[in-house]
Amino acid sequence: MQLELLFTPVKIGRLEIKNRIVMPPMGTRYADAGGAVTRRMIDYYVARALGGVGLVIVEAAAVRDDGKNSATLLGVEREDLIPGLRELATAVRQAGARVAIQLLHCGRHARTSVTGKPVVGASAIAGGKEPAPSELSIKEIGALAEAFGEAARRAKEAGFDAVELHGAHETILMEFLSPLWNKRTDVYGGSLENRLRFPLEVMASVRRKAGSDFPVIYRLNGEEPVAGGLIAEEAREASRLLSQAGVDAIHVSVGTAGPLSTAASAPMEVKQGWLTHLAEGVRQVVKVPVITVGRITDPRVAERILQDEKADLVAIGRGVIADPDWAAKAQRGAFADIRRCIGCNEGCLSGLRRPEGVTCVYNPEVGRERSYKIRAAAHRKRVVVVGGGPAGMEAARVAALRGHAVTLYEQESYLGGQLALAAKIPGRGEFGSLIRYYASQLPAAGVKIELDFRVNASFVEDLAPDALVIATGAKPVVPWTITRWTPEAVTVNDVVAGRAEVGQRALILGGGLAGYETALLLAERGRQVRVVEMLAGYKEHPILEPSHALLLFSRLKELGVEIFSCTQVRHARDGVAVVSHEDREELLRHYLFRRPLRERGFREFEERRETTFGDFDTLILALGADSEQSLAGEVRRLKIAEVYVIGDAARPQKALQGVYQGAEIGRRI
């Protein structure tokens, strides 16, 4: 497919952009504790600009110190922040892109623990676990509008080409526009015109402070898909009125807190371009460019959106985190070389909850662009990598790019390890794109791949490599206490790989990602599934990424999967299981999908701490994994200069940690 439109220029106001690709604002946690720009942040954005993005919109920056939800939220609220912002803007422009910055006040989502000041909002309505904010007075509303204008002035002074007003995702601007969060009875509440009054006053302030021709983008929710939220028709009318007021482009997104908090960063289960219909609706009523966003990872999908006239520009967010050269590779037609975002949210979205900030599950260079460049090795070595999972593949790729002679051995007939199994789960097929990326990049880097090859110590001894990387993964835990009574029990790996026959009624011991996803796989195939889980519920599982968990458990509920939390199986035999629980009230309180317990097969639950339910014909074990270290033990006697054990072979872990270990070892050899 020819990319006829994606690389044509476009104008936002007076600002000409070389192509239709936008890097949207995404938080990183790379600012310092005072909200100032850091070298790490500059390097991160410069890499994406060098990679061919037309417009970089720098992450949200607080317009006032009471509007922050994190100490490391970027700031534009003080004059002393301008020099760092200027350095960032200058560096991005010199790298070939236009650069804007998003202006933000978190409203009711600000944190007193961060700002030391009271939390304010459009109305005194609490959201989630946060206390209700103080409702802004009319005088305070005017002062906040002025703060946005001053922030725009500072951005212009720092050399940014444009600003984006963050009026989506339950920020203060969206609070005023949303009928769900704006319950005011004065001129700022009620009708759409009243609810839009504050955003229009902010726009007027920006024009006064930054100039009538300074480009302004407005980001808003195309709808709020919750009861009582902003509907699409109102969002379109708000966009029309904003454009009439001088906004130069509309950036259409979706994002709400609460049950749909993940919508702004949809996981892989959601199709590419899932929000383009909202952008198309806005585009029909405005005369300014419209930017669409929503898990767009394939350049051909982006091109189709433009050709179908659903939007004028396409925002590629997590896609350019995963591969900063996304645009350049797309322009030269090297689609297979793009390290496509798989929508796992493990490094980016979850990274915002970690001190180190944003990362990527299979791009370890994110946030380390300067220090983590691949450099040629001083001496070429013969390297053997055993295991073709994510850790082994990344170690092999990096080592080969550094000039080493690398051979990778995999005992299965395919690459990927646990990722290959994960890709078989409904909605998780994009793990396959990660495997395909490595399958193409490893030979291109010079890695020799040997599949269906089981390596032992004597073989390694004969090879006598300079360096040995053991990435043999992990094996499922199969307790003898279970198999003693039920020798026919199978593991989740057996089920997902198709090595085990599963009857109509399955009992899965253990939750976690493997147990719950296997339950989904079987339920989608029409099986009746019960899961017995020791923990109080899925939120106790640190390995469950929240956005995926939200959709996963919603689907399990729809399919009628029965989940028993706070419960252990004492023994299971002949289709009957005896379960116990530590505390009946705890079980009832955390029971995920409530129906009368007697309907679930429980008997005399009220009188006994040990309960029996039966009628299962397949027992499936999802009890964790143990590292496969047999080869590591065998090669200890060999005289190999460098031996590394990484990934699950070192300890069971997520793909994110495995890939990072592989990247580190590949650079160390």
XYZ file of C-alpha atoms in Angstrom:
669
model
C 0.000 0.000 0.000
C 1.332 3.401 -0.986
C 1.365 6.009 1.769
C 0.115 8.845 -0.406
C -1.233 11.172 2.292
C 0.645 10.333 5.474
C 3.763 12.158 4.330
C 2.141 15.229 2.823
C 2.474 18.572 4.649
C -0.355 20.145 6.621
C -0.900 23.451 8.412
C -2.243 24.123 11.905
C -2.941 27.816 11.874
C 0.220 29.441 10.533
C 2.332 26.420 11.518
C 3.357 24.157 8.635
C 4.125 20.541 9.519
C 6.079 18.277 7.175
C 3.788 15.251 7.506
C 0.558 14.094 9.143
C 2.201 12.165 12.009
C 1.783 13.556 15.521
C 3.445 12.312 18.668
C 0.699 13.034 21.207
C 1.440 14.164 24.765
C 2.162 11.211 27.058
C 3.459 11.427 30.595
C 6.951 10.081 31.268
C 7.947 10.973 34.845
C 11.249 12.192 33.382
C 11.004 15.719 34.813
C 12.881 16.440 38.015
C 11.196 16.823 41.406
C 10.539 20.486 40.683
C 8.890 19.844 37.319
C 11.914 20.990 35.293
C 13.137 19.523 32.017
C 15.947 16.955 32.320
C 18.554 15.714 29.860
C 16.773 12.350 29.857
C 13.569 14.036 28.706
C 15.328 15.955 25.943
C 17.023 12.824 24.612
C 13.699 10.966 24.628
C 11.884 13.576 22.543
C 14.817 14.218 20.221
C 14.938 10.510 19.311
C 11.290 10.660 18.141
C 11.907 13.869 16.199
C 14.929 12.331 14.486
C 12.729 9.339 13.688
C 10.554 11.441 11.399
C 7.557 12.594 13.457
C 6.063 15.784 12.001
C 4.740 17.323 15.218
C 5.890 16.444 18.726
C 3.448 17.507 21.432
C 5.418 17.438 24.659
C 3.724 15.864 27.654
C 1.300 17.749 29.869
C 2.839 20.644 31.797
C 1.157 22.165 34.840
C -0.011 25.749 34.429
C -0.202 26.332 38.182
C 1.450 24.679 41.158
C -1.865 23.559 42.688
C -2.712 21.586 39.549
C -0.177 18.764 39.865
C -0.767 15.102 40.643
C 2.919 14.166 40.730
C 6.127 15.849 41.785
C 7.655 14.795 38.462
C 4.874 16.310 36.356
C 6.450 18.743 33.921
C 5.817 22.384 34.773
C 5.346 25.631 32.888
C 3.981 27.585 35.849
C 7.190 29.500 36.743
C 9.606 31.775 34.918
C 12.623 29.806 36.116
C 11.400 26.775 34.129
C 11.710 28.604 30.796
C 15.436 27.912 30.144
C 14.960 24.135 30.383
C 11.834 24.284 28.240
C 13.731 26.371 25.691
C 16.497 23.791 25.523
C 13.914 21.073 24.914
C 12.024 22.989 22.234
C 15.221 23.975 20.436
C 16.562 20.421 20.438
C 13.345 18.967 19.003
C 13.169 21.554 16.235
C 16.816 21.014 15.338
C 16.041 17.295 15.072
C 13.545 18.041 12.316
C 10.105 18.242 13.961
C 7.745 20.983 14.967
C 7.117 21.099 18.700
C 4.149 22.001 20.883
C 3.523 21.563 24.597
C 0.322 20.546 26.350
C -1.020 22.809 29.108
C -2.721 21.124 32.051
C -4.413 21.632 35.378
C -5.378 18.328 36.981
C -8.396 19.765 38.783
C -9.915 17.293 41.203
C -7.178 14.786 40.367
C -4.446 17.031 41.758
C -2.917 15.879 45.027
C -2.469 17.947 48.149
C 0.347 15.591 49.140
C 2.238 16.868 46.089
C 1.217 20.532 45.992
C 0.609 21.297 49.657
C -2.504 23.160 48.550
C -6.240 22.421 48.538
C -7.619 20.502 45.568
C -10.039 22.488 43.428
C -12.536 21.479 40.771
C -15.514 22.559 38.718
C -17.843 21.133 41.376
C -17.377 19.573 44.798
C -17.765 16.026 43.525
C -15.489 13.235 44.688
C -14.132 10.759 42.190
C -12.993 7.286 43.203
C -10.921 7.265 46.379
C -10.078 10.965 46.150
C -11.849 13.461 48.437
C -14.212 15.988 46.936
C -12.430 19.124 45.694
C -13.364 22.661 46.656
C -15.627 24.217 44.060
C -13.920 27.112 42.308
C -15.495 30.506 42.860
C -16.108 32.816 39.905
C -13.115 34.911 40.934
C -10.938 31.795 41.172
C -12.128 30.666 37.743
C -10.921 33.945 36.272
C -7.540 33.588 37.970
C -7.141 30.060 36.619
C -7.956 31.201 33.083
C -5.208 33.810 33.466
C -2.807 31.083 34.610
C -3.407 29.176 31.375
C -2.692 32.336 29.409
C 0.539 32.989 31.305
C 1.618 29.388 30.736
C 1.037 29.800 26.992
C 3.118 32.979 27.071
C 5.988 31.113 28.752
C 5.724 28.306 26.211
C 5.949 30.784 23.355
C 8.880 32.541 25.017
C 10.597 29.150 25.390
C 10.354 28.652 21.631
C 7.485 26.207 21.264
C 5.639 26.391 17.945
C 2.220 25.844 19.508
C 0.373 24.840 22.658
C -2.281 22.233 23.231
C -4.968 22.852 25.860
C -5.679 19.603 27.677
C -9.445 19.515 27.796
C -9.819 15.717 27.896
C -9.314 12.869 30.377
C -11.024 14.604 33.331
C -8.645 17.530 33.577
C -10.059 20.816 34.881
C -11.206 21.922 31.416
C -13.035 18.634 30.875
C -14.573 18.856 34.338
C -16.302 22.076 33.336
C -17.469 20.673 29.985
C -18.710 17.360 31.375
C -22.300 17.175 32.698
C -21.102 14.298 34.872
C -18.653 16.431 36.866
C -20.093 19.919 36.443
C -23.127 20.378 38.695
C -22.817 24.139 39.022
C -25.937 26.326 39.066
C -24.243 29.568 38.008
C -23.205 30.789 34.547
C -20.574 28.019 34.348
C -23.028 25.134 34.703
C -26.131 23.659 33.127
C -26.323 24.164 29.369
C -23.511 23.238 26.989
C -22.869 26.926 26.347
C -22.418 27.532 30.080
C -20.245 24.465 30.599
C -18.047 25.581 27.707
C -17.714 29.099 29.119
C -14.523 28.392 31.103
C -12.692 26.656 28.198
C -13.579 29.634 25.990
C -12.285 32.046 28.640
C -9.054 30.046 28.782
C -8.793 30.288 24.998
C -9.315 34.063 25.156
C -6.639 34.362 27.832
C -4.176 32.391 25.711
C -4.849 34.683 22.778
C -4.283 37.802 24.889
C -1.046 36.520 26.430
C 0.528 34.583 23.542
C -0.788 36.444 20.527
C -3.684 36.146 18.121
C -1.754 34.048 15.597
C 0.009 31.674 18.012
C -1.251 28.161 17.106
C -3.532 26.535 19.677
C -4.704 22.926 19.620
C -7.578 21.835 21.846
C -7.772 18.226 23.040
C -11.157 17.022 24.201
C -13.059 13.815 24.768
C -15.099 12.836 21.727
C -17.488 11.402 24.282
C -17.519 10.168 27.856
C -18.739 6.576 27.593
C -20.245 6.497 31.075
C -23.746 7.202 32.335
C -24.312 10.947 32.591
C -21.154 11.838 30.697
C -20.583 14.039 27.666
C -22.284 12.594 24.597
C -20.761 12.656 21.115
C -23.270 15.218 19.806
C -22.289 17.692 22.518
C -18.592 17.056 21.909
C -19.086 17.905 18.244
C -20.940 21.099 19.081
C -18.260 22.062 21.610
C -15.619 21.498 18.929
C -17.519 23.740 16.511
C -17.767 26.529 19.065
C -14.103 26.186 20.025
C -13.018 26.401 16.402
C -15.162 29.508 15.945
C -13.395 30.986 18.984
C -10.026 30.607 17.277
C -8.778 27.115 18.126
C -6.532 26.021 15.237
C -6.946 22.235 15.536
C -9.054 19.741 17.486
C -7.444 16.632 18.976
C -10.157 14.041 19.661
C -9.531 11.516 22.417
C -11.437 9.555 25.067
C -10.524 8.973 28.669
C -12.406 8.839 31.924
C -11.484 7.886 35.455
C -13.277 5.045 37.211
C -14.459 1.947 35.352
C -13.204 3.154 31.970
C -9.996 4.777 33.152
C -7.960 2.782 30.658
C -9.715 4.091 27.555
C -7.050 6.719 26.843
C -4.444 3.931 26.545
C -6.480 1.014 25.257
C -4.879 -2.441 25.594
C -4.211 -4.843 22.745
C -7.701 -6.319 22.881
C -8.992 -3.070 21.346
C -8.744 -2.699 17.579
C -6.508 -0.136 15.905
C -8.076 3.238 15.239
C -10.982 2.538 17.545
C -11.691 6.246 18.122
C -11.622 7.452 14.517
C -15.421 7.574 14.294
C -15.398 10.300 16.945
C -12.780 12.307 15.068
C -14.776 11.864 11.860
C -17.858 13.276 13.552
C -15.935 16.330 14.744
C -14.334 16.813 11.340
C -17.785 17.117 9.748
C -18.637 20.222 11.795
C -15.337 22.158 11.983
C -13.143 23.875 9.416
C -9.832 23.294 11.199
C -7.621 20.177 11.112
C -8.681 17.255 13.278
C -6.215 14.884 14.945
C -7.295 11.328 15.701
C -5.700 8.930 18.160
C -6.394 5.424 19.465
C -3.910 2.561 19.287
C -2.795 3.151 15.720
C 0.370 1.124 15.215
C 0.368 0.200 11.513
C 1.249 2.948 8.988
C -1.213 1.444 6.541
C -4.029 1.883 9.059
C -2.968 5.509 9.508
C -2.977 6.048 5.748
C -6.429 4.510 5.392
C -7.813 6.872 8.059
C -6.538 9.846 6.063
C -7.749 8.495 2.732
C -11.213 7.879 4.185
C -11.245 11.514 5.376
C -11.841 10.584 8.996
C -9.064 12.879 10.210
C -6.380 15.253 8.953
C -3.537 14.095 11.204
C -2.877 10.827 13.009
C -1.425 10.635 16.507
C 0.967 7.733 17.026
C 1.621 7.587 20.771
C 2.778 4.298 22.185
C 3.836 3.360 18.658
C 6.687 5.884 18.716
C 7.587 4.928 22.261
C 8.148 1.363 21.050
C 9.947 2.500 17.903
C 11.141 6.119 17.697
C 11.904 5.522 13.986
C 8.306 4.507 13.225
C 7.782 7.386 10.804
C 11.084 7.001 8.966
C 10.581 3.259 8.529
C 7.021 3.817 7.325
C 8.159 6.393 4.769
C 10.631 4.011 3.201
C 8.137 1.139 3.266
C 10.073 -0.939 5.796
C 6.931 -2.058 7.631
C 8.450 -5.342 8.854
C 11.275 -3.433 10.538
C 8.908 -1.401 12.718
C 9.032 -2.477 16.356
C 5.257 -2.250 16.667
C 3.570 -1.433 19.942
C 1.574 -4.453 21.063
C -0.667 -2.557 23.483
C 0.460 -4.470 26.567
C 0.792 -1.216 28.606
C 3.433 -2.873 30.783
C 6.233 -0.395 30.241
C 4.435 2.824 29.312
C 1.182 3.072 31.262
C 2.418 0.948 34.160
C 5.699 2.857 34.063
C 3.869 5.927 35.335
C 3.344 4.022 38.572
C 7.044 3.223 38.926
C 9.828 5.578 40.063
C 11.883 5.027 36.924
C 9.074 6.265 34.700
C 8.043 5.183 31.225
C 9.711 2.214 29.550
C 8.676 -0.276 26.854
C 8.340 -4.024 27.079
C 10.618 -4.609 24.118
C 12.512 -1.387 23.631
C 14.947 -1.116 26.546
C 16.380 2.104 25.100
C 13.273 4.110 26.071
C 14.351 6.737 28.575
C 17.995 5.712 28.089
C 18.513 6.949 24.541
C 21.919 8.478 25.245
C 23.475 5.855 27.492
C 22.010 2.729 25.929
C 23.070 3.058 22.324
C 24.411 -0.163 20.861
C 28.155 0.147 20.367
C 30.541 -2.189 18.591
C 32.338 -4.729 20.762
C 36.092 -4.375 21.232
C 36.623 -8.051 20.359
C 34.417 -10.368 18.284
C 33.325 -13.393 20.328
C 31.525 -16.638 19.618
C 28.282 -16.467 21.567
C 25.780 -19.254 22.171
C 22.285 -18.361 23.359
C 20.116 -21.228 24.589
C 16.432 -20.358 24.565
C 14.348 -18.380 22.099
C 12.049 -16.547 24.481
C 12.057 -12.747 24.838
C 15.192 -12.629 27.011
C 17.209 -14.911 24.759
C 16.100 -13.223 21.552
C 16.988 -9.744 22.793
C 20.373 -10.889 24.076
C 21.108 -12.509 20.721
C 19.965 -9.474 18.735
C 22.032 -6.967 20.685
C 25.139 -9.158 20.808
C 24.997 -9.689 17.052
C 24.517 -5.974 16.353
C 27.667 -5.356 18.372
C 29.596 -7.617 16.021
C 29.645 -10.958 17.841
C 29.083 -14.283 16.076
C 25.834 -15.464 17.647
C 23.931 -18.733 17.404
C 20.582 -19.134 19.118
C 19.275 -22.619 19.952
C 15.602 -23.272 20.716
C 14.204 -26.680 21.641
C 10.759 -25.942 20.202
C 9.963 -25.600 16.506
C 9.180 -21.914 16.950
C 10.548 -18.792 18.609
C 8.838 -16.852 21.368
C 8.761 -19.076 24.439
C 5.877 -18.052 26.706
C 4.974 -15.239 24.302
C 4.005 -17.829 21.700
C 1.516 -19.292 24.164
C 0.256 -15.875 25.224
C -0.501 -15.064 21.583
C -3.029 -17.931 21.500
C -5.235 -16.283 24.130
C -8.307 -14.493 22.710
C -7.516 -10.822 22.213
C -3.784 -11.260 22.857
C -2.684 -12.152 19.353
C -0.488 -9.073 19.045
C 2.159 -10.847 21.065
C 2.727 -12.597 17.766
C 3.888 -9.338 16.182
C 6.657 -9.126 18.758
C 7.773 -12.636 17.829
C 7.599 -11.814 14.127
C 9.723 -8.724 14.736
C 12.473 -10.786 16.343
C 12.142 -13.527 13.715
C 12.948 -10.961 11.034
C 15.512 -8.898 12.944
C 17.632 -11.741 14.295
C 18.736 -13.057 10.865
C 19.138 -9.471 9.644
C 21.549 -8.872 12.536
C 23.497 -12.012 11.639
C 22.111 -14.409 14.270
C 22.084 -18.057 13.237
C 18.898 -19.743 14.542
C 18.620 -23.460 15.252
C 15.093 -24.650 16.070
C 14.029 -28.093 17.366
C 17.431 -28.311 19.026
C 17.883 -29.401 22.635
C 21.230 -28.309 24.058
C 23.098 -30.227 26.765
C 26.393 -29.673 28.562
C 28.414 -31.982 26.338
C 27.239 -30.120 23.231
C 28.242 -26.806 24.806
C 31.602 -28.284 25.756
C 32.220 -29.307 22.140
C 31.297 -25.850 20.897
C 33.536 -24.138 23.459
C 31.929 -20.706 23.038
C 33.460 -17.544 24.425
C 30.142 -16.654 26.029
C 27.089 -18.709 26.923
C 23.694 -17.154 27.603
C 21.192 -19.489 29.241
C 17.611 -18.341 28.702
C 15.841 -21.672 29.089
C 12.726 -20.228 30.681
C 10.620 -21.795 33.378
C 8.454 -24.871 33.825
C 5.014 -25.048 35.454
C 4.818 -25.987 39.121
C 3.150 -29.395 39.497
C 2.874 -30.265 43.216
C 3.024 -33.956 44.058
C 0.217 -33.361 46.542
C -2.068 -32.738 43.575
C -0.829 -35.369 41.145
C -0.852 -37.997 43.897
C -4.655 -37.910 43.852
C -5.201 -36.690 40.310
C -2.391 -37.915 38.060
C -4.350 -36.851 34.987
C -4.088 -33.163 35.970
C -2.700 -30.938 33.220
C -0.999 -27.540 33.238
C -2.157 -24.307 31.646
C 0.765 -24.596 29.215
C -0.511 -28.000 28.080
C -3.982 -26.588 27.521
C -2.951 -23.441 25.652
C -0.430 -25.301 23.494
C -3.093 -27.847 22.543
C -1.279 -30.772 24.123
C -4.132 -31.629 26.511
C -7.748 -32.580 25.950
C -10.151 -30.598 28.123
C -13.603 -31.849 29.032
C -16.764 -29.788 29.246
C -16.274 -28.873 32.928
C -12.846 -27.532 33.883
C -11.487 -26.627 37.309
C -8.456 -24.345 37.288
C -6.313 -24.226 40.395
C -4.667 -20.825 40.716
C -5.520 -17.447 39.251
C -2.937 -14.994 38.065
C -2.469 -14.150 34.429
C -2.012 -17.752 33.268
C -5.021 -19.101 35.125
C -7.441 -16.357 34.176
C -6.379 -16.217 30.533
C -6.679 -19.986 30.231
C -10.165 -19.676 31.717
C -10.981 -17.150 29.001
C -9.625 -19.426 26.277
C -11.749 -22.356 27.456
C -14.879 -20.304 28.111
C -14.666 -18.857 24.608
C -14.687 -22.472 23.390
C -17.869 -23.192 25.281
C -16.447 -24.923 28.362
C -17.817 -24.456 31.872
C -14.948 -23.093 33.945
C -14.289 -22.579 37.632
C -11.177 -20.888 38.995
C -10.067 -21.400 42.588
C -7.892 -18.511 43.749
C -6.032 -18.145 47.045
C -5.853 -14.359 46.910
C -8.715 -12.002 47.632
C -9.154 -11.008 44.011
C -7.422 -10.040 40.801
C -6.324 -6.638 42.152
C -3.936 -8.426 44.523
C -2.000 -9.801 41.562
C 0.986 -7.572 40.824
C 1.424 -9.257 37.431
C -2.003 -8.237 36.151
C -1.776 -4.985 34.195
C -4.885 -2.969 35.146
C -6.133 -2.091 31.656
C -5.916 -5.720 30.545
C -7.432 -6.962 33.802
C -10.425 -4.660 33.361
C -11.335 -6.152 29.994
C -10.339 -9.684 30.953
C -12.583 -9.886 33.990
C -15.438 -8.162 32.234
C -15.294 -10.850 29.552
C -14.979 -13.675 32.086
C -18.097 -12.388 33.777
C -19.985 -12.293 30.475
C -18.990 -15.898 29.781
C -20.139 -17.096 33.192
C -16.731 -18.145 34.524
C -16.965 -18.855 38.240
C -14.142 -17.464 40.359
C -13.693 -18.414 44.009
C -11.283 -16.099 45.786
C -9.757 -16.603 49.252
C -10.069 -20.320 48.552
C -7.675 -23.278 48.436
C -8.149 -26.788 47.131
C -7.164 -29.321 49.769
C -7.438 -32.269 47.412
C -9.224 -33.177 44.214
C -10.093 -36.679 43.069
C -12.564 -38.396 40.763
C -14.176 -35.112 39.732
C -14.739 -33.893 43.283
C -12.729 -31.142 44.970
C -12.551 -30.249 48.649
C -11.875 -26.565 49.189
C -11.228 -24.497 52.279
C -11.214 -20.811 53.047
C -9.619 -18.744 55.759
C -12.561 -16.503 56.512
C -16.115 -16.786 55.230
C -16.789 -13.037 55.399
C -13.542 -12.332 53.570
C -14.535 -14.731 50.836
C -17.988 -13.203 50.530
C -16.580 -9.682 50.522
C -14.115 -10.360 47.709
C -16.124 -12.863 45.721
C -15.853 -11.438 42.237
C -18.991 -12.516 40.436
C -21.665 -12.946 43.101
C -24.471 -15.454 42.867
C -25.903 -17.579 45.708
C -23.105 -19.875 46.792
C -25.366 -22.936 46.726
C -25.846 -22.365 42.995
C -22.089 -22.784 42.648
C -22.052 -26.287 44.079
C -21.199 -25.365 47.674
C -22.747 -27.546 50.336
C -23.269 -26.610 53.993
C -21.007 -23.611 53.550
C -22.361 -21.854 56.604
C -21.532 -24.729 58.931
C -18.172 -25.903 57.597
C -14.788 -24.336 56.926
C -14.084 -27.125 54.473
C -16.438 -27.372 51.523
C -16.924 -29.823 48.686
C -17.989 -29.202 45.125
C -17.779 -31.583 42.255
C -18.601 -32.446 38.679
C -15.372 -31.347 37.024
C -13.772 -33.584 34.433
C -10.469 -31.757 33.838
C -8.171 -30.399 36.530
C -5.862 -27.643 35.261
C -2.902 -26.324 37.241
C -1.968 -22.634 37.178
C 0.222 -22.638 40.263
C 3.154 -20.614 39.017
C 6.478 -21.619 37.543
C 9.960 -22.697 38.580
C 13.091 -21.671 36.720
C 14.486 -24.267 34.328
C 18.110 -24.376 35.468
C 19.208 -27.892 34.603
C 21.571 -26.695 31.861
C 22.907 -23.957 34.119
C 23.805 -26.590 36.681
C 25.418 -28.907 34.152
C 27.742 -26.312 32.614
C 29.278 -25.202 35.888
C 32.109 -27.693 35.393
C 32.959 -26.265 31.975
C 35.618 -23.629 31.477
C 33.598 -20.963 29.713
C 34.787 -17.412 30.255
C 31.334 -15.858 30.366
C 28.127 -17.603 31.461
C 24.913 -15.692 32.009
C 21.546 -16.968 33.200
C 18.724 -14.586 32.298
C 14.962 -14.276 32.023
C 12.725 -16.882 33.600
C 15.719 -19.185 33.863
C 17.094 -16.798 36.499
C 13.718 -16.317 38.165
C 10.139 -16.268 36.840
C 9.325 -12.743 35.724
C 7.492 -10.646 33.182
C 8.618 -10.261 29.585
C 9.569 -6.654 30.377
C 12.225 -7.744 32.865
C 13.388 -10.578 30.613
C 13.916 -8.337 27.618
C 15.778 -5.803 29.733
C 18.066 -8.518 31.088
C 18.707 -9.705 27.550
C 19.513 -6.165 26.441
C 21.904 -5.696 29.343
C 23.757 -8.944 28.767
C 23.927 -8.352 25.018
C 25.726 -5.094 25.762
C 27.986 -6.637 28.398
C 29.449 -9.544 26.402
